[in-house]
Coordinates of C-alpha atoms in Angstrom, one line a residue:
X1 CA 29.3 0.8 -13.2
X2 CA 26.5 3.0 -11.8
X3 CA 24.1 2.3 -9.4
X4 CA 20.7 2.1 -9.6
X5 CA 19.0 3.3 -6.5
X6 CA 15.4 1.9 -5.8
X7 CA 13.7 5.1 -7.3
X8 CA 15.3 4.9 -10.9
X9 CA 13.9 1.4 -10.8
X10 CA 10.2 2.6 -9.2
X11 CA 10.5 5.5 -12.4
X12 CA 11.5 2.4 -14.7
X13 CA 8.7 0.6 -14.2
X14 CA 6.2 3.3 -13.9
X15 CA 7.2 4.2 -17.6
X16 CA 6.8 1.1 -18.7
X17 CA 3.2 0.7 -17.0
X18 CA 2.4 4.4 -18.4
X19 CA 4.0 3.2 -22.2
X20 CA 1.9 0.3 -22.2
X21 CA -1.5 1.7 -21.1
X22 CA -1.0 4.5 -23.5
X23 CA -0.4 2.1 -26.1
X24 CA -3.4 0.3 -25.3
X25 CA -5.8 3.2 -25.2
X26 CA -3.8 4.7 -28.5
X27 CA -5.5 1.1 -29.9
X28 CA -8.7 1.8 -28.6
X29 CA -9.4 5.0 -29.8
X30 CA -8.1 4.2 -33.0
X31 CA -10.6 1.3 -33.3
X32 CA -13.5 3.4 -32.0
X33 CA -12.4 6.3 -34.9
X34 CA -12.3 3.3 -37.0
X35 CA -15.4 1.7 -36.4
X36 CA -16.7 5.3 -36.4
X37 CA -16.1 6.1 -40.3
X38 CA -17.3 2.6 -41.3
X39 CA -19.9 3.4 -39.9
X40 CA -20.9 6.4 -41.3
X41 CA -19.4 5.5 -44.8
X42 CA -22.1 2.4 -44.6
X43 CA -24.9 5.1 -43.8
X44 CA -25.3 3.5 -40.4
X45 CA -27.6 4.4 -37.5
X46 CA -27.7 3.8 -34.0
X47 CA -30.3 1.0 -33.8
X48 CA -33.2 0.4 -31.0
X49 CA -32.3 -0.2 -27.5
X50 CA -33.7 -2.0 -24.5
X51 CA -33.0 -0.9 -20.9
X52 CA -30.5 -3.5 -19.2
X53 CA -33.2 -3.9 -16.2
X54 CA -36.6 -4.3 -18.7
X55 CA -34.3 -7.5 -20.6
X56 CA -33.2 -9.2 -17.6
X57 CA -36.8 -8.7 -16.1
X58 CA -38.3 -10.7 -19.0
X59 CA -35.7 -13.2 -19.5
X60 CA -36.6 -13.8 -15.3
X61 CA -40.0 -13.8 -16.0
X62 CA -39.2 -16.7 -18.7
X63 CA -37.2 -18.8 -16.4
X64 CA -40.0 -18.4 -14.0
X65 CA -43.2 -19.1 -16.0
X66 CA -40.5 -22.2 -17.7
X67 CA -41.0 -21.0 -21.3
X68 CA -37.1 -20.9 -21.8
X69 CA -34.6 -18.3 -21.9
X70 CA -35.5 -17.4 -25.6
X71 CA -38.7 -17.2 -24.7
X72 CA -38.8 -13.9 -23.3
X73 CA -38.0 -11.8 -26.3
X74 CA -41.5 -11.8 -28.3
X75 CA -42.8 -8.8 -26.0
X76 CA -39.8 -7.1 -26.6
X77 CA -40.2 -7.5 -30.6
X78 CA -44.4 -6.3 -30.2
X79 CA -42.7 -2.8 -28.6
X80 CA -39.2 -2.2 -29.6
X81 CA -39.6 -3.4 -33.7
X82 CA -37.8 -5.7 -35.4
X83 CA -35.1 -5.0 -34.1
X84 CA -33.4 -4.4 -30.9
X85 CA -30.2 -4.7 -28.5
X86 CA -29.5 -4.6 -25.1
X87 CA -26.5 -4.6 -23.2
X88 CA -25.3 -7.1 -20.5
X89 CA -22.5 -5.9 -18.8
X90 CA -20.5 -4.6 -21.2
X91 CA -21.5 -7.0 -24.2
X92 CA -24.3 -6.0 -26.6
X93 CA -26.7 -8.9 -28.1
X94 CA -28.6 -8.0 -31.0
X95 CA -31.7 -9.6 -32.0
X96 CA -33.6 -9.2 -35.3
X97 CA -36.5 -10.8 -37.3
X98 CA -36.1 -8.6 -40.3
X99 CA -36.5 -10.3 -43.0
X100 CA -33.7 -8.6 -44.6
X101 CA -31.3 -9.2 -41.9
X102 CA -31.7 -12.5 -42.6
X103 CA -30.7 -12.5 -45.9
X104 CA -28.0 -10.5 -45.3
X105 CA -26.5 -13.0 -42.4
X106 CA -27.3 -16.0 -44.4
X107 CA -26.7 -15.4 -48.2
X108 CA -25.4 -11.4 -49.5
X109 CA -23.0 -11.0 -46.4
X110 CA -22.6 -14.8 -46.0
X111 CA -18.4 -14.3 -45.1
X112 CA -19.4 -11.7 -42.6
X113 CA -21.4 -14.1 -40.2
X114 CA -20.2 -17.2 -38.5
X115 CA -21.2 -20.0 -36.3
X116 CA -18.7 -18.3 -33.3
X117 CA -17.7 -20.8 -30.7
X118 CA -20.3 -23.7 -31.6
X119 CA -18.0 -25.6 -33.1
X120 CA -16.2 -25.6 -29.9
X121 CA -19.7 -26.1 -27.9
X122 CA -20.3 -29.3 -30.1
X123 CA -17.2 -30.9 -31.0
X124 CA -17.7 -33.7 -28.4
X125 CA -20.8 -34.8 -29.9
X126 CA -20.2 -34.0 -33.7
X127 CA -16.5 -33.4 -34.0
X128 CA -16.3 -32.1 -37.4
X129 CA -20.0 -32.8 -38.7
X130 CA -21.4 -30.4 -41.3
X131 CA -23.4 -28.4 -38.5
X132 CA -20.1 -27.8 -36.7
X133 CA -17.4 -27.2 -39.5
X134 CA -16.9 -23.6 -41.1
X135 CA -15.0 -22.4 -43.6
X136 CA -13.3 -25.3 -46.0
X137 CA -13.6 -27.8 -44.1
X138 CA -17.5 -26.9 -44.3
X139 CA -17.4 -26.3 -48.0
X140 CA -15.7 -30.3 -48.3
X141 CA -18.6 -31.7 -45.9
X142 CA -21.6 -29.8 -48.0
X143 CA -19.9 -31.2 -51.6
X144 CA -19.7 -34.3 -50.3
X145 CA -22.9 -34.7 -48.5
X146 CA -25.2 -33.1 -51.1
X147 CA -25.5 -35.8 -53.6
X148 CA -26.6 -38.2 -51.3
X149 CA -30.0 -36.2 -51.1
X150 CA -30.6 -36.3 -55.0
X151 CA -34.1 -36.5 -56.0
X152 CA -33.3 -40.1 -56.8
X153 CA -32.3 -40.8 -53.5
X154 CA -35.3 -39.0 -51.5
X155 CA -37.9 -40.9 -54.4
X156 CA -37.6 -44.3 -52.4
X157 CA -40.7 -44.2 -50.9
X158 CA -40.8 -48.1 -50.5
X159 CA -37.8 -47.4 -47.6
X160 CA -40.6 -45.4 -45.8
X161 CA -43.2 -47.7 -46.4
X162 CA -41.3 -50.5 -44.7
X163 CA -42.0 -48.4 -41.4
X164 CA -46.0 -48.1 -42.3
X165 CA -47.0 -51.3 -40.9
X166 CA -45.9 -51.3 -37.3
X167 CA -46.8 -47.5 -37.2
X168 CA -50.8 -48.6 -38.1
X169 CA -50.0 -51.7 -35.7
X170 CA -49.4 -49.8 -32.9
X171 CA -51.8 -47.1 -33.5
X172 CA -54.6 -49.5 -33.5
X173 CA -53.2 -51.5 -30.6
X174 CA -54.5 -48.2 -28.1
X175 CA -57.8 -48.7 -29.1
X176 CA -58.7 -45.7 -29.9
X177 CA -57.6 -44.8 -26.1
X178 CA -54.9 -41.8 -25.3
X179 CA -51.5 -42.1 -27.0
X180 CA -48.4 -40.2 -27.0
X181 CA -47.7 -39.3 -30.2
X182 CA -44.7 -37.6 -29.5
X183 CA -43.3 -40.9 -28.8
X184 CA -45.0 -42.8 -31.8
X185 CA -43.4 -40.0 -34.2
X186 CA -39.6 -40.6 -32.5
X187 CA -39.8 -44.1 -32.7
X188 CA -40.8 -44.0 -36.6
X189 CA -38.5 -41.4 -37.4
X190 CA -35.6 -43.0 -35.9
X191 CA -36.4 -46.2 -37.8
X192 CA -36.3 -44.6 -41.0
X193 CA -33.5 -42.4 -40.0
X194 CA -31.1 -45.3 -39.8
X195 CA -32.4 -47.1 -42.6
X196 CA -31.2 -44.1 -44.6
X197 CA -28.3 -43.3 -43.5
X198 CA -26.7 -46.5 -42.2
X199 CA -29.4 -49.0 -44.3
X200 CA -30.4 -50.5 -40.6
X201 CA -33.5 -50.6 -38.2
X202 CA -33.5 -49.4 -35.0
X203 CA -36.2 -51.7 -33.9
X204 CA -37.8 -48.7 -32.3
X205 CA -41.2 -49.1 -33.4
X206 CA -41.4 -53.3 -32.6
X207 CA -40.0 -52.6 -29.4
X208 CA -43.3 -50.1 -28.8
X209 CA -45.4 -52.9 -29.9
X210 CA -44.0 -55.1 -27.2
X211 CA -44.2 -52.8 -24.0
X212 CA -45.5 -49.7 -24.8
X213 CA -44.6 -47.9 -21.7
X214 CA -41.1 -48.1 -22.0
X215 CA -40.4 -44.7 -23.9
X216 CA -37.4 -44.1 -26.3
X217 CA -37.9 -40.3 -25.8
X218 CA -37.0 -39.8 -21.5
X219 CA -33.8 -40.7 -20.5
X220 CA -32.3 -40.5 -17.2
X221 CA -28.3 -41.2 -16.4
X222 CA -29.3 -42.5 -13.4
X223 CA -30.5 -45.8 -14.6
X224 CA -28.1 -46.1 -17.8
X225 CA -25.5 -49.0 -17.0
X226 CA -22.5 -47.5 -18.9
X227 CA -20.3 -50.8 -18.2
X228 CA -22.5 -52.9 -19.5
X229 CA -21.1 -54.2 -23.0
X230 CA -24.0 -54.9 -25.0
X231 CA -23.5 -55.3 -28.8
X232 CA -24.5 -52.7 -31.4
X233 CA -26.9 -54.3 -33.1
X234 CA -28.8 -55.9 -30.1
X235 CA -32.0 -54.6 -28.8
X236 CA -30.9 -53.1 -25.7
X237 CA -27.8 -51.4 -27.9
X238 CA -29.6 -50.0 -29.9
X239 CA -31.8 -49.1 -27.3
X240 CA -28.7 -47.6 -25.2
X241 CA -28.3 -45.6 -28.3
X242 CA -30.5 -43.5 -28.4
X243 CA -30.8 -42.8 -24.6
X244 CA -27.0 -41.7 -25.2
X245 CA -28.0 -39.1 -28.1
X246 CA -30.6 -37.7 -25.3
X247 CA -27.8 -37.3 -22.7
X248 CA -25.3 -36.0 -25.1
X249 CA -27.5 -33.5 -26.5
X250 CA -28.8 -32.4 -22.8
X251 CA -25.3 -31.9 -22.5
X252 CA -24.1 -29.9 -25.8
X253 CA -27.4 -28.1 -25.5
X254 CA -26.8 -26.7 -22.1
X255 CA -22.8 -25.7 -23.2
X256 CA -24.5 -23.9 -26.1
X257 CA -26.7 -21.8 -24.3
X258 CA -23.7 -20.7 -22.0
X259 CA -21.8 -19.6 -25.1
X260 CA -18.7 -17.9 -24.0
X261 CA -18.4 -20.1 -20.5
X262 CA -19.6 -23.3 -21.9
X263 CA -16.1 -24.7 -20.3
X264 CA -17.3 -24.0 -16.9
X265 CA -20.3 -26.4 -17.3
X266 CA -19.8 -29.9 -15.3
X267 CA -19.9 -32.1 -18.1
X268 CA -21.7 -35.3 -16.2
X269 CA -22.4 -38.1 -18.1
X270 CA -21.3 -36.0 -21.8
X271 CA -17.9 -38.6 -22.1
X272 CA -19.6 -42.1 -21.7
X273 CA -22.4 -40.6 -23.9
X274 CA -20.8 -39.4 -26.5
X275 CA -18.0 -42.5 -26.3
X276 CA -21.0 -44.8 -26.2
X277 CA -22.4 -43.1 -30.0
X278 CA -18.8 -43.0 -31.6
X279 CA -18.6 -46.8 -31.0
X280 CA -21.9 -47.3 -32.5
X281 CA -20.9 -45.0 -35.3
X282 CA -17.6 -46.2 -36.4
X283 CA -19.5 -49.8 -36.1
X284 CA -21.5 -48.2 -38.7
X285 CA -18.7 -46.6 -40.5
X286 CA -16.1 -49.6 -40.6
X287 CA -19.4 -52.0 -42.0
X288 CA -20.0 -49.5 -45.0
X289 CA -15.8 -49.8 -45.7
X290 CA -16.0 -53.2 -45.6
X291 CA -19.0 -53.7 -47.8
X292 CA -18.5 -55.6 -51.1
X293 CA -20.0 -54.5 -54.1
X294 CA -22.5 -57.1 -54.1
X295 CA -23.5 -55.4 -50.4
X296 CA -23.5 -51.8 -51.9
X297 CA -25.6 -52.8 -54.9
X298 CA -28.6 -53.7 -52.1
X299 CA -28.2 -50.3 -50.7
X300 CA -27.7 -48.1 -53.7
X301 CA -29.8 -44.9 -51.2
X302 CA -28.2 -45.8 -48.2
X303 CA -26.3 -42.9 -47.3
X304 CA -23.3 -44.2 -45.8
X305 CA -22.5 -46.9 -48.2
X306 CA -22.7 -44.3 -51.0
X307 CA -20.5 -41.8 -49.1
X308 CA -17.7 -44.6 -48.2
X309 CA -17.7 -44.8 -52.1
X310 CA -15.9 -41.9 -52.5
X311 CA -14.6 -40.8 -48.9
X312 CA -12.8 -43.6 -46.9
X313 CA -12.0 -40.8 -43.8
X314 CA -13.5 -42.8 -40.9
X315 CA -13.9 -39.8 -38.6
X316 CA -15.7 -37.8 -41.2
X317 CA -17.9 -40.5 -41.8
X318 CA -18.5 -41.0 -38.3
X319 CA -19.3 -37.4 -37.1
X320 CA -21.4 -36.9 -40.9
X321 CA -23.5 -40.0 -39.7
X322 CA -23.7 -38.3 -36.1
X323 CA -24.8 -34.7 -37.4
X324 CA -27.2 -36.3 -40.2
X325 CA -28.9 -38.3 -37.3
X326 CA -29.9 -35.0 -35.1
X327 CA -31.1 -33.7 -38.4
X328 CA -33.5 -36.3 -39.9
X329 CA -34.2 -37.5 -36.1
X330 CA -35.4 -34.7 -33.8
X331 CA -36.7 -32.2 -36.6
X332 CA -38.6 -34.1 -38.2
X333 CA -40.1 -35.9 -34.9
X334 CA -40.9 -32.3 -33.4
X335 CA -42.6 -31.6 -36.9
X336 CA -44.6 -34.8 -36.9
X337 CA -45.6 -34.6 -33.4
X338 CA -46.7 -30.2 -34.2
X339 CA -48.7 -31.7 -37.1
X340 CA -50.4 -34.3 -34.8
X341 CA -51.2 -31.5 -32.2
X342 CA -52.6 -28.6 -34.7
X343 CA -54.7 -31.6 -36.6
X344 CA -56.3 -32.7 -33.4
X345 CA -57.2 -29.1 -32.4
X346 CA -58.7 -28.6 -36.1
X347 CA -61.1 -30.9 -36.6
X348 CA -62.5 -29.5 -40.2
X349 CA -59.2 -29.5 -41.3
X350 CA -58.2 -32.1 -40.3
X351 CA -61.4 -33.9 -42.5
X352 CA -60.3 -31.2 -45.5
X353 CA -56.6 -32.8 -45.4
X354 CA -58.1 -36.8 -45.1
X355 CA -60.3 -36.1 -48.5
X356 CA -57.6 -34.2 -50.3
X357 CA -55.7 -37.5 -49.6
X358 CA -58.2 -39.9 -49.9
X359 CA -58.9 -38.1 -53.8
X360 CA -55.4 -38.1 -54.7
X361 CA -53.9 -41.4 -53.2
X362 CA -57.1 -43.7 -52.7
X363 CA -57.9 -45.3 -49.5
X364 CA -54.4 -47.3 -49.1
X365 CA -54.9 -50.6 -51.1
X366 CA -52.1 -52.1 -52.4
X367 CA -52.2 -50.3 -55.5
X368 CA -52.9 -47.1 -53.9
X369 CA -49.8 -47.6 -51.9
X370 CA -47.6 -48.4 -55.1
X371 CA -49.0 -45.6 -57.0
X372 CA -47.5 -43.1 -54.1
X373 CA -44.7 -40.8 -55.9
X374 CA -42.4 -37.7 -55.0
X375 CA -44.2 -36.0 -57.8
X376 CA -47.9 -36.9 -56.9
X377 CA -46.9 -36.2 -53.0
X378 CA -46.0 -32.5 -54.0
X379 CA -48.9 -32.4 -56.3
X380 CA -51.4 -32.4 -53.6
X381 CA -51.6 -28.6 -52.5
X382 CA -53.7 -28.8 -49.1
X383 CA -51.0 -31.4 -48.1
X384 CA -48.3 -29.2 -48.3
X385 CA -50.4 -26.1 -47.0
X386 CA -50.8 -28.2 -44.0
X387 CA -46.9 -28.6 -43.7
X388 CA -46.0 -25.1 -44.6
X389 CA -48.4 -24.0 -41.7
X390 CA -46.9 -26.6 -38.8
X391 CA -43.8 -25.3 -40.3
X392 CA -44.6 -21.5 -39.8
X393 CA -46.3 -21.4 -36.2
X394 CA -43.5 -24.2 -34.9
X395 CA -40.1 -24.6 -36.8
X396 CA -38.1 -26.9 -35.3
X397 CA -35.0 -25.0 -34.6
X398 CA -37.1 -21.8 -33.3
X399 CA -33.5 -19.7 -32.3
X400 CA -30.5 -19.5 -34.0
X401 CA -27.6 -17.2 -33.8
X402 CA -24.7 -15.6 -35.9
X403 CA -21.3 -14.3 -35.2
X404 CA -19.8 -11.1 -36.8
X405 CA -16.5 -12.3 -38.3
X406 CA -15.5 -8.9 -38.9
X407 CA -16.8 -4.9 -38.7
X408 CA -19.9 -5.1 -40.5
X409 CA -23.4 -4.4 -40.7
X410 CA -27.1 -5.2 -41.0
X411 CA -29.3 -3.1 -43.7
X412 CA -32.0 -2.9 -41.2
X413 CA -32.5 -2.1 -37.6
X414 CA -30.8 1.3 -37.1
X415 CA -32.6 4.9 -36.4
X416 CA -35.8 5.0 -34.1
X417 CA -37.7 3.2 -36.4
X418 CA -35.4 0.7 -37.2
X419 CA -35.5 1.1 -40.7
X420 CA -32.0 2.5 -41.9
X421 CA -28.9 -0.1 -41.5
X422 CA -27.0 -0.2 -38.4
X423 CA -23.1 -1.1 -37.6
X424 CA -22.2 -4.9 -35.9
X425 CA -18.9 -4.6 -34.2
X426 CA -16.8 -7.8 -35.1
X427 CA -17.4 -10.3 -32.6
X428 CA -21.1 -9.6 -31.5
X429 CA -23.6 -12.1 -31.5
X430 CA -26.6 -11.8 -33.5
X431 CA -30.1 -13.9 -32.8
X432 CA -32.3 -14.4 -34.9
X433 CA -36.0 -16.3 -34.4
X434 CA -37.5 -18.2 -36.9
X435 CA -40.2 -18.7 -34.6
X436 CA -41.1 -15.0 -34.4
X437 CA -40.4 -14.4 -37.6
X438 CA -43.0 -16.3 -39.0
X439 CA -45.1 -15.0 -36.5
X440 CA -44.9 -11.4 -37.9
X441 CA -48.5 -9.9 -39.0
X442 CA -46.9 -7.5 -41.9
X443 CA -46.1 -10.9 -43.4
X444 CA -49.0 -13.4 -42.7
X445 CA -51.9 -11.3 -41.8
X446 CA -53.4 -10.3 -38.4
X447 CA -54.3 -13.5 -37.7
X448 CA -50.7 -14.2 -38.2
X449 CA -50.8 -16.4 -34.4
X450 CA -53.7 -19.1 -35.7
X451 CA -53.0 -22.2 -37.7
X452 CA -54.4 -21.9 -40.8
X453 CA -53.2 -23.9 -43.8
X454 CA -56.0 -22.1 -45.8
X455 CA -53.9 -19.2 -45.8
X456 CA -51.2 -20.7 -48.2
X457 CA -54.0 -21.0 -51.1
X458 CA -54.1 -16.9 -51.1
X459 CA -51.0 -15.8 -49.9
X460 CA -47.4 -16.6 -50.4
X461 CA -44.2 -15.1 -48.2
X462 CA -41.9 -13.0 -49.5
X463 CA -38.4 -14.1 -49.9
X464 CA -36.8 -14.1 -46.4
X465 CA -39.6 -14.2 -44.3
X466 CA -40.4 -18.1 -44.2
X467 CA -37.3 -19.7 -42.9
X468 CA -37.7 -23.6 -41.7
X469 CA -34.6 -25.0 -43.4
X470 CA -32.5 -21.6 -42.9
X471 CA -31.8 -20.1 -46.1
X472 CA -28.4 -19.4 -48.3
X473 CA -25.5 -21.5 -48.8
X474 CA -26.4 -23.2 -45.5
X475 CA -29.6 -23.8 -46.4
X476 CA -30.6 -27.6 -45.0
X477 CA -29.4 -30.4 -47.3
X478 CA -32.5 -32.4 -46.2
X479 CA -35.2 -30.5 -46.5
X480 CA -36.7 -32.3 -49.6
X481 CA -35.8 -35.9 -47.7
X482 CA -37.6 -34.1 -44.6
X483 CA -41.1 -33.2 -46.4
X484 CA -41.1 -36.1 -48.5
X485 CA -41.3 -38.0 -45.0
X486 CA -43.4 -35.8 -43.5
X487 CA -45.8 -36.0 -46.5
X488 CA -45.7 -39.5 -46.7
X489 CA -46.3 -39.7 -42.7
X490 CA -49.6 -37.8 -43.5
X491 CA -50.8 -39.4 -46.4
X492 CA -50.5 -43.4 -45.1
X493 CA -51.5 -42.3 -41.2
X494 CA -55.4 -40.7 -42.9
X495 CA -55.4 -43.6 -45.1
X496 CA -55.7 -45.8 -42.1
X497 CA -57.5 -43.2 -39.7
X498 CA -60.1 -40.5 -39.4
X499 CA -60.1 -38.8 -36.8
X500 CA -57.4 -37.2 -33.9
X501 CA -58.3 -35.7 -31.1
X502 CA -57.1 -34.1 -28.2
X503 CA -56.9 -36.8 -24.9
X504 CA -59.7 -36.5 -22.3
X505 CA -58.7 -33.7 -19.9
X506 CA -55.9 -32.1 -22.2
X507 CA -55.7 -28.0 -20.9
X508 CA -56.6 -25.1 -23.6
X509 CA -54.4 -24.6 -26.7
X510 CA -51.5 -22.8 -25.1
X511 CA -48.1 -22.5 -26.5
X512 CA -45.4 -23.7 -23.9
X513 CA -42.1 -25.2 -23.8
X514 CA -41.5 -28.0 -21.8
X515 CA -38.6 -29.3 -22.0
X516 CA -35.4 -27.2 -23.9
X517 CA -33.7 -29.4 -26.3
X518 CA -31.7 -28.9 -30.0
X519 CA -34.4 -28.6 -31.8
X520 CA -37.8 -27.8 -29.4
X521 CA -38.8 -31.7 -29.4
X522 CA -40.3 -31.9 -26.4
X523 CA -43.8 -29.9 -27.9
X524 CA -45.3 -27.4 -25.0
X525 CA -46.4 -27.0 -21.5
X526 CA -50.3 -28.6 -22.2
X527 CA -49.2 -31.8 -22.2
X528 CA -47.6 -33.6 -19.0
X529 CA -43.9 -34.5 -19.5
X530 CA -43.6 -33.8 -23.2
X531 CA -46.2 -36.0 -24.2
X532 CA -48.7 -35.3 -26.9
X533 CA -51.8 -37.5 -25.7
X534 CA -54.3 -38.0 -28.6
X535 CA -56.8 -40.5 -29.7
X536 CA -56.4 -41.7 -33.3
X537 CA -59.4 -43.9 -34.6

């Protein structure tokens, strides 16, 4: 047998190291050549970009001045256009609030666009919850879930009333001194959040009335005592609760800002959190299994009793419950709490809102109360002006993203104008900002920054470009539940009260986040903390 001398063996390897990189950039070029002719056969253009040093300088500049990360991109929209990318090291981010980007990611090139890795950055928390899932396993969650938000369902308005009283109770327990009506507008929502889905109070509201200083909205994990084995449906469970959803979605929120690297983030106190809500959930879960049909006829809207009717999975009820809860919870608190903020900053509106419902519901006898409907509450026009408006200037998810699931493209954005489509490699993430889309003067006028529900009598968005609930076949669910409780919210609060104002010694009307959280709860930098001091009389 021949030898093989130590240079036959160098040569060996150095054609296989030579084979292999020729192989690999044989791929690449043939991608780029790809990529190239889909391109041009979709009438692309190279879009808008930012210099690398100008992007990092304003998301700095946002960390500095605490606005948040996403903060820093409305300059960049008032000079670049609608669109825009910039690169950081090699990976470009694209960001876009054209309209008809928007449409394109969410409904005509639906199966081009994914969620990326947030199913990965969430499954702790919400497993396999609708806001997680893709693909069937989404398509199953959406068909199942939908019914329960039929217009039947969302009419029980006497399930919201039952959360009236102690609101009023406490309201007029401050005496007409400062309260934080961030923390009112949690503690109500999550009381009629779990009396939806699960058909159960949270006691959040009684608790208030008893010690008002102890808030439901900060948590710390300093002070949480994870051993301690209270039951679910105690007072200092349910109290643990929701302290646990804060921590957990600290936690999720943080590993979703870090995208690719979410791994690398220490995850802290994330396990006993989220350990802490599946026990409370399957609680939940196993009591709507075992519910007889005498039980079930008592809760014919309760979500979870009518979804264990026809799906017995008890981790898809659990991480439904889970997902649902953010939804109807934090939205709808950070909507409330806007509405509350914008009123007490517009005091003729504020009086043109109270006599629209005064003349359409009465002044909250009895009678008045019984007489409230889904239909009547849609009826009254300025009401929902008012909405649409709190809406527009401050959506509750104010930054979302998409991920190309394959070479693609967006009909806008390319050329120096940004007016001609341009290419999206597979794999590149796209943002996209409610918030600054519905800040956009070609759409809503040049006073496009002020709150003005006036605005809605005269002019009406075009499709695409007023985007609270998302749009397409991920449109939200609960959007109707969510401004039927909103509505209602509204209507009983200025039957019992007149007037909101600012607190003594509040700072101007600046917009500021505080605090970064799922769904921009916390309200903005003018207020100490997160709270939303007013005076309601």
């Amino acid at each position: 047998m021949p030898k093989i001398d130590s240079l036959d063996v160098s040569n060996m390897y150095s054609l296989v190291i030579l084979t292999a990189l020729l192989a690999v950039i044989a791929r690449w070029v043939e991608k780029f050549v790809s990529r190239r002719r889909l391109s041009e056969r979709l009438g692309c253009s190279s879009p808008v970009k930012v210099s690398r040093s100008e992007a990092l300088k304003r998301i700095s500049q946002g960390n500095r001045e605490g606005k948040g990360r996403w903060r820093f991109i409305g300059p960049l929209f008032e000079t670049y256009g609608d669109t825009f990318t910039f690169r950081v090291v090699k990976r470009r981010f694209i960001f876009t609030v054209a309209p008809e980007n928007m449409r394109a990611m969410m409904s005509s090139q639906f199966n081009d666009y994914g969620t990326g890795k947030r199913a990965d950055q969430l499954r702790p928390l919400f497993g396999e919850g609708i806001f997680t899932a893709s693909g069937k396993v989404w398509a199953h969650a959406r068909a199942e879930l939908k019914p329960q938000f039929s217009k039947d369902n969302i009419s029980q308005l006497q399930m919201l009333e039952g959360h009236v009283p102690h609101l009023v109770e406490a309201i007029r327990q401050s005496n007409g001194k400062p309260i934080n009506a961030q923390e009112l507008c949690y503690r109500y929502t999550i009381d009629s959040a779990m009396d939806f889905l699960v058909g159960e109070r949270m006691g959040a509201m009684e608790s208030y009335l008893k010690n008002p200083e102890d808030s439901f909205v900060q948590s710390s994990e300093q002070h949480i005592d994870w051993k301690a084995d209270y039951p679910v449906e105690s007072p200092e469970g349910k109290k643990r609760f929701c302290q646990a959803f804060e921590i957990a979605q600290k936690h999720t929120h943080i590993r979703a800002a870090n995208y690719d690297t979410y791994w690398l983030y220490p995850q802290g106190d994330l396990p006993k959190a989220v350990a802490e809500l599946h026990r409370h959930g399957e609680y939940y879960v196993e009591k709507a299994l075992r519910a007889t049909d005498e039980e079930r006829r008592e809760r014919p809207h309760t979500f979870l009793y009518q979804a264990a009717l026809t799906n017995k999975d008890k981790k898809f009820l659990r991480d439904q419950f889970l997902s649902l809860l953010l939804a109807a919870r934090d939205t709808t608190t950070a909507w409330l709490t806007w509405t509350f903020f914008y009123l007490s900053h517009h005091p003729k509106e504020l009086a043109k809102l109270r006599n629209a419902i005064l003349e359409h519901f009465g002044s909250g006898t009895p009678d008045d109360v019984e007489a409230i409907t889904l239909d009547k509450l849609r009826e009254c026009q300025y009401l929902k002006a008012v909405i649409q408006e709190t809406l527009r200037l401050s959506p509750s998810v104010p930054m979302n993203y998409r991920v190309s699931n394959c070479d693609t493209s967006l009909p806008k954005g390319g050329g120096p104008k940004g007016d001609q489509p341009m290419f999206v490699a597979k794999g590149e993430l796209i943002f996209f900002s409610p918030y600054y889309l519905h800040r956009r003067k070609e759409s809503y006028g040049e006073d496009a920054l002020v709150w003005n529900p006036e605005r809605w009598e005269t002019r009406r968005p075009r499709a695409w470009e007023y985007l609270p609930f998302s749009g397409g076949p991920r449109v939200c669910m609960g959007q109707q539940y969510a401004t039927t409780e909103a509505s209602y919210f509204l209507v009983r609060l200025l039957q019992n009260f007149s007037s909101i104002t600012p607190a003594p010694g509040t700072k101007e009307y600046i917009y500021e986040d505080a605090h970064r959280n799922l769904s921009f709860k916390k309200v903005n930098g003018l207020f100490q903390e997160g709270k939303v001091p007013v005076c309601i009389t």
